[in-house]
PDB file of C-alpha atoms in Angstrom:
ATOM      1  CA  ASP R   1      -0.057   4.025   1.810  1.00 64.00           C
ATOM      2  CA  ASP R   2      -3.359   3.379   0.453  1.00 73.00           C
ATOM      3  CA  ALA R   3      -3.001  -0.666  -0.145  1.00 75.00           C
ATOM      4  CA  PRO R   4      -6.284  -2.305   0.621  1.00 88.00           C
ATOM      5  CA  ARG R   5      -5.751  -4.152   3.944  1.00 90.00           C
ATOM      6  CA  ASP R   6      -8.761  -5.909   3.488  1.00 92.00           C
ATOM      7  CA  LYS R   7      -8.111  -7.356   0.818  1.00 92.00           C
ATOM      8  CA  PHE R   8      -4.849  -8.534   2.401  1.00 92.00           C
ATOM      9  CA  LEU R   9      -6.547  -9.570   5.995  1.00 95.00           C
ATOM     10  CA  GLU R  10      -8.864 -11.795   3.496  1.00 94.00           C
ATOM     11  CA  VAL R  11      -5.898 -13.345   2.298  1.00 94.00           C
ATOM     12  CA  ALA R  12      -4.185 -13.874   5.232  1.00 94.00           C
ATOM     13  CA  ALA R  13      -7.237 -15.859   6.569  1.00 94.00           C
ATOM     14  CA  ARG R  14      -6.575 -18.492   3.859  1.00 95.00           C
ATOM     15  CA  LEU R  15      -3.201 -18.867   4.357  1.00 95.00           C
ATOM     16  CA  PRO R  16      -2.236 -22.785   5.590  1.00 93.00           C
ATOM     17  CA  LYS R  17      -1.279 -23.465   9.018  1.00 89.00           C
ATOM     18  CA  GLY R  18       2.612 -23.106   8.661  1.00 89.00           C
ATOM     19  CA  TRP R  19       2.636 -20.237   7.014  1.00 94.00           C
ATOM     20  CA  HIS R  20       3.287 -16.356   8.387  1.00 95.00           C
ATOM     21  CA  VAL R  21       3.261 -13.103   6.403  1.00 95.00           C
ATOM     22  CA  VAL R  22       6.372 -11.065   6.626  1.00 95.00           C
ATOM     23  CA  ILE R  23       5.806  -7.086   6.833  1.00 95.00           C
ATOM     24  CA  TYR R  24       7.814  -4.530   6.171  1.00 93.00           C
ATOM     25  CA  PHE R  25       7.367  -0.743   7.591  1.00 94.00           C
ATOM     26  CA  GLU R  26       8.896   2.664   8.728  1.00 94.00           C
ATOM     27  CA  ALA R  27       9.097   3.070  12.498  1.00 96.00           C
ATOM     28  CA  ASP R  28       6.772   6.513  12.489  1.00 96.00           C
ATOM     29  CA  ILE R  29       3.998   4.443  11.181  1.00 94.00           C
ATOM     30  CA  LEU R  30       3.680   1.453  13.784  1.00 96.00           C
ATOM     31  CA  GLU R  31       0.730   2.687  15.849  1.00 96.00           C
ATOM     32  CA  ASP R  32      -1.086   3.327  12.369  1.00 94.00           C
ATOM     33  CA  LEU R  33      -0.717   0.076  11.262  1.00 94.00           C
ATOM     34  CA  ARG R  34      -1.368  -1.864  14.581  1.00 96.00           C
ATOM     35  CA  PRO R  35      -4.688  -2.527  14.119  1.00 95.00           C
ATOM     36  CA  PHE R  36      -4.094  -3.954  10.771  1.00 95.00           C
ATOM     37  CA  MET R  37      -1.132  -6.269  12.182  1.00 96.00           C
ATOM     38  CA  ASP R  38      -3.092  -6.978  15.425  1.00 96.00           C
ATOM     39  CA  ALA R  39      -5.935  -8.424  12.983  1.00 96.00           C
ATOM     40  CA  ILE R  40      -3.506 -11.053  10.661  1.00 96.00           C
ATOM     41  CA  PRO R  41      -4.379 -14.163  11.824  1.00 95.00           C
ATOM     42  CA  VAL R  42      -1.365 -15.841  11.352  1.00 96.00           C
ATOM     43  CA  PRO R  43       2.169 -15.379  12.627  1.00 96.00           C
ATOM     44  CA  LEU R  44       4.577 -12.099  11.260  1.00 97.00           C
ATOM     45  CA  VAL R  45       7.636 -11.485  10.892  1.00 97.00           C
ATOM     46  CA  ILE R  46       8.949  -8.002  10.865  1.00 98.00           C
ATOM     47  CA  ASP R  47      11.719  -6.859   8.697  1.00 95.00           C
ATOM     48  CA  HIS R  48      14.387  -4.364   9.833  1.00 93.00           C
ATOM     49  CA  MET R  49      12.300  -4.577  13.062  1.00 94.00           C
ATOM     50  CA  GLY R  50       9.829  -1.949  11.279  1.00 94.00           C
ATOM     51  CA  ARG R  51      13.405   0.269  10.702  1.00 95.00           C
ATOM     52  CA  PRO R  52      14.085   2.075  14.358  1.00 95.00           C
ATOM     53  CA  ASP R  53      15.868   5.176  14.639  1.00 95.00           C
ATOM     54  CA  VAL R  54      18.555   3.079  16.264  1.00 96.00           C
ATOM     55  CA  THR R  55      20.438   6.542  16.974  1.00 95.00           C
ATOM     56  CA  GLN R  56      18.195   6.735  19.722  1.00 96.00           C
ATOM     57  CA  GLY R  57      19.528   3.963  21.417  1.00 96.00           C
ATOM     58  CA  PRO R  58      17.746   0.874  23.115  1.00 97.00           C
ATOM     59  CA  ASP R  59      15.560   2.990  24.886  1.00 97.00           C
ATOM     60  CA  GLY R  60      14.359   5.216  22.263  1.00 96.00           C
ATOM     61  CA  ALA R  61      10.546   5.666  20.968  1.00 96.00           C
ATOM     62  CA  ALA R  62      10.661   4.101  17.965  1.00 95.00           C
ATOM     63  CA  MET R  63      12.606   0.424  19.848  1.00 96.00           C
ATOM     64  CA  LYS R  64      10.228   1.164  23.007  1.00 97.00           C
ATOM     65  CA  ALA R  65       7.184   1.039  20.481  1.00 97.00           C
ATOM     66  CA  PHE R  66       8.124  -1.683  18.552  1.00 97.00           C
ATOM     67  CA  ARG R  67       8.969  -3.481  22.076  1.00 97.00           C
ATOM     68  CA  ALA R  68       5.196  -2.961  23.190  1.00 97.00           C
ATOM     69  CA  PHE R  69       4.787  -4.102  19.980  1.00 98.00           C
ATOM     70  CA  LEU R  70       6.066  -7.573  20.521  1.00 98.00           C
ATOM     71  CA  ASP R  71       4.964  -7.610  23.800  1.00 98.00           C
ATOM     72  CA  SER R  72       1.386  -7.793  22.276  1.00 97.00           C
ATOM     73  CA  ARG R  73       1.579 -11.329  20.734  1.00 96.00           C
ATOM     74  CA  PRO R  74       3.709 -13.879  21.566  1.00 97.00           C
ATOM     75  CA  ASP R  75       3.916 -14.710  17.330  1.00 97.00           C
ATOM     76  CA  ILE R  76       5.423 -11.488  16.250  1.00 98.00           C
ATOM     77  CA  TRP R  77       9.117 -12.448  14.748  1.00 98.00           C
ATOM     78  CA  PHE R  78      11.655  -9.934  13.547  1.00 97.00           C
ATOM     79  CA  LYS R  79      14.520  -9.862  11.823  1.00 96.00           C
ATOM     80  CA  ALA R  80      17.498  -8.144  13.449  1.00 96.00           C
ATOM     81  CA  THR R  81      18.962  -6.859   9.730  1.00 93.00           C
ATOM     82  CA  CYS R  82      20.063  -3.836   7.661  1.00 91.00           C
ATOM     83  CA  PRO R  83      22.553  -2.119   9.778  1.00 92.00           C
ATOM     84  CA  ASP R  84      23.750  -0.749   7.048  1.00 90.00           C
ATOM     85  CA  ARG R  85      20.372   0.767   6.215  1.00 89.00           C
ATOM     86  CA  LEU R  86      19.900   1.827   9.923  1.00 90.00           C
ATOM     87  CA  ASP R  87      23.140   2.847  11.159  1.00 92.00           C
ATOM     88  CA  ALA R  88      23.969   6.310   8.493  1.00 89.00           C
ATOM     89  CA  ALA R  89      27.086   6.382  10.670  1.00 91.00           C
ATOM     90  CA  GLY R  90      28.723   3.262   8.632  1.00 87.00           C
ATOM     91  CA  ALA R  91      30.442   0.399   9.532  1.00 89.00           C
ATOM     92  CA  PRO R  92      31.536  -0.564  11.767  1.00 93.00           C
ATOM     93  CA  TRP R  93      27.694   0.308  13.118  1.00 94.00           C
ATOM     94  CA  ASP R  94      27.943   0.959  16.363  1.00 97.00           C
ATOM     95  CA  ALA R  95      24.819   2.763  17.341  1.00 97.00           C
ATOM     96  CA  PHE R  96      23.026  -0.409  15.257  1.00 96.00           C
ATOM     97  CA  ALA R  97      24.922  -2.933  17.686  1.00 97.00           C
ATOM     98  CA  ARG R  98      24.252  -0.630  20.556  1.00 97.00           C
ATOM     99  CA  ALA R  99      20.139  -0.473  19.840  1.00 97.00           C
ATOM    100  CA  VAL R 100      19.721  -3.830  19.132  1.00 97.00           C
ATOM    101  CA  ALA R 101      21.651  -6.130  21.154  1.00 98.00           C
ATOM    102  CA  PRO R 102      19.199  -5.778  24.079  1.00 98.00           C
ATOM    103  CA  LEU R 103      15.949  -6.218  21.822  1.00 97.00           C
ATOM    104  CA  VAL R 104      17.986 -10.060  20.631  1.00 98.00           C
ATOM    105  CA  ALA R 105      18.689 -10.915  24.279  1.00 98.00           C
ATOM    106  CA  ASP R 106      14.833  -9.890  25.428  1.00 98.00           C
ATOM    107  CA  TYR R 107      13.664 -11.673  22.533  1.00 98.00           C
ATOM    108  CA  GLN R 108      15.638 -14.372  21.564  1.00 98.00           C
ATOM    109  CA  ASP R 109      13.493 -16.754  20.690  1.00 98.00           C
ATOM    110  CA  ARG R 110      11.841 -14.486  18.319  1.00 98.00           C
ATOM    111  CA  VAL R 111      14.597 -13.278  16.378  1.00 98.00           C
ATOM    112  CA  LEU R 112      16.037 -13.833  12.786  1.00 97.00           C
ATOM    113  CA  TRP R 113      19.220 -12.770  10.872  1.00 94.00           C
ATOM    114  CA  GLY R 114      20.176 -11.793   7.598  1.00 85.00           C
ATOM    115  CA  THR R 115      22.127 -10.148   5.194  1.00 81.00           C
ATOM    116  CA  ASP R 116      19.426  -8.429   2.906  1.00 77.00           C
ATOM    117  CA  TRP R 117      21.437  -9.804  -0.019  1.00 74.00           C
ATOM    118  CA  PRO R 118      21.364  -8.813  -2.539  1.00 76.00           C
ATOM    119  CA  HIS R 119      20.333  -5.332  -1.044  1.00 74.00           C
ATOM    120  CA  PRO R 120      17.471  -4.667  -2.851  1.00 79.00           C
ATOM    121  CA  ASN R 121      17.220  -0.671  -4.010  1.00 76.00           C
ATOM    122  CA  MET R 122      20.603  -0.070  -3.238  1.00 72.00           C
ATOM    123  CA  GLN R 123      22.548   1.484  -6.118  1.00 71.00           C
ATOM    124  CA  SER R 124      25.620   2.678  -4.595  1.00 77.00           C
ATOM    125  CA  ALA R 125      27.467   2.128  -1.225  1.00 79.00           C
ATOM    126  CA  ILE R 126      26.293  -1.689  -1.631  1.00 83.00           C
ATOM    127  CA  PRO R 127      27.831  -3.151   2.152  1.00 82.00           C
ATOM    128  CA  ASP R 128      30.136  -6.012   2.635  1.00 83.00           C
ATOM    129  CA  ASP R 129      28.388  -9.010   3.309  1.00 86.00           C
ATOM    130  CA  GLY R 130      31.553 -10.157   5.418  1.00 85.00           C
ATOM    131  CA  HIS R 131      31.021  -7.095   7.257  1.00 88.00           C
ATOM    132  CA  LEU R 132      27.213  -7.723   7.812  1.00 90.00           C
ATOM    133  CA  VAL R 133      28.365 -11.111   9.598  1.00 93.00           C
ATOM    134  CA  ASP R 134      30.891  -9.341  11.766  1.00 94.00           C
ATOM    135  CA  MET R 135      27.624  -7.765  13.291  1.00 95.00           C
ATOM    136  CA  ILE R 136      26.496 -11.288  14.928  1.00 97.00           C
ATOM    137  CA  PRO R 137      28.764 -11.496  17.438  1.00 98.00           C
ATOM    138  CA  ARG R 138      28.168  -8.282  18.420  1.00 97.00           C
ATOM    139  CA  ILE R 139      23.922  -8.492  18.652  1.00 97.00           C
ATOM    140  CA  ALA R 140      24.454 -12.151  19.897  1.00 98.00           C
ATOM    141  CA  PRO R 141      27.224 -12.190  22.030  1.00 98.00           C
ATOM    142  CA  THR R 142      27.142 -15.709  23.293  1.00 98.00           C
ATOM    143  CA  VAL R 143      27.201 -18.976  21.303  1.00 98.00           C
ATOM    144  CA  GLU R 144      23.718 -19.577  22.620  1.00 98.00           C
ATOM    145  CA  LEU R 145      22.425 -16.216  21.219  1.00 98.00           C
ATOM    146  CA  GLN R 146      24.124 -17.086  18.080  1.00 98.00           C
ATOM    147  CA  ARG R 147      22.608 -20.701  17.776  1.00 98.00           C
ATOM    148  CA  LYS R 148      19.067 -19.240  18.424  1.00 98.00           C
ATOM    149  CA  LEU R 149      19.773 -16.320  15.968  1.00 97.00           C
ATOM    150  CA  LEU R 150      20.948 -18.635  12.881  1.00 97.00           C
ATOM    151  CA  ILE R 151      19.958 -22.288  13.379  1.00 97.00           C
ATOM    152  CA  ASP R 152      16.936 -22.480  16.398  1.00 97.00           C
ATOM    153  CA  ASN R 153      14.888 -19.821  15.030  1.00 97.00           C
ATOM    154  CA  PRO R 154      14.314 -19.987  11.528  1.00 96.00           C
ATOM    155  CA  THR R 155      14.440 -23.627  11.873  1.00 96.00           C
ATOM    156  CA  ALA R 156      11.038 -23.224  14.399  1.00 96.00           C
ATOM    157  CA  LEU R 157       9.622 -20.768  12.303  1.00 95.00           C
ATOM    158  CA  TYR R 158      10.505 -21.965   8.909  1.00 92.00           C
ATOM    159  CA  TRP R 159      10.423 -26.130   9.846  1.00 90.00           C
ATOM    160  CA  ALA R 160       8.283 -26.819  12.409  1.00 79.00           C
ATOM    161  CA  ASP R 161       7.350 -29.962  11.818  1.00 73.00           C
TER     162      ASP R 161
END
């Protein structure tokens, strides 16, 4: 949008050590945002993986672009969240699981999970958080991956000291 990116960069440059910036964007503007995000001098956490089209699978254009972005800096984290928002086919969100499981496996030290509770901007069809929890073993099928997703990575990001 027309937000003053230079002002955001000024604020980001003043953030204390250990802080990060969470960014939400739609997949179709990732390339436009790259210079701005590349200039942010603190770790980034990308909300909802930048909302890729999960119906294209793990090798879809949006997912490939997101992987290239992750590969550009070692301090970019992402939230593997919102199958209910990203997979229009509905529960059990198979397209989400197919597209996101390889991403979690390949970037297992930089992924976070959450339910997106209280589901902002959703007036109807609010998902059952229990069903969202059921997604965890589908995108992180091993105990080791689940521990990283739920314990080790949040601890490293939020409580590194």
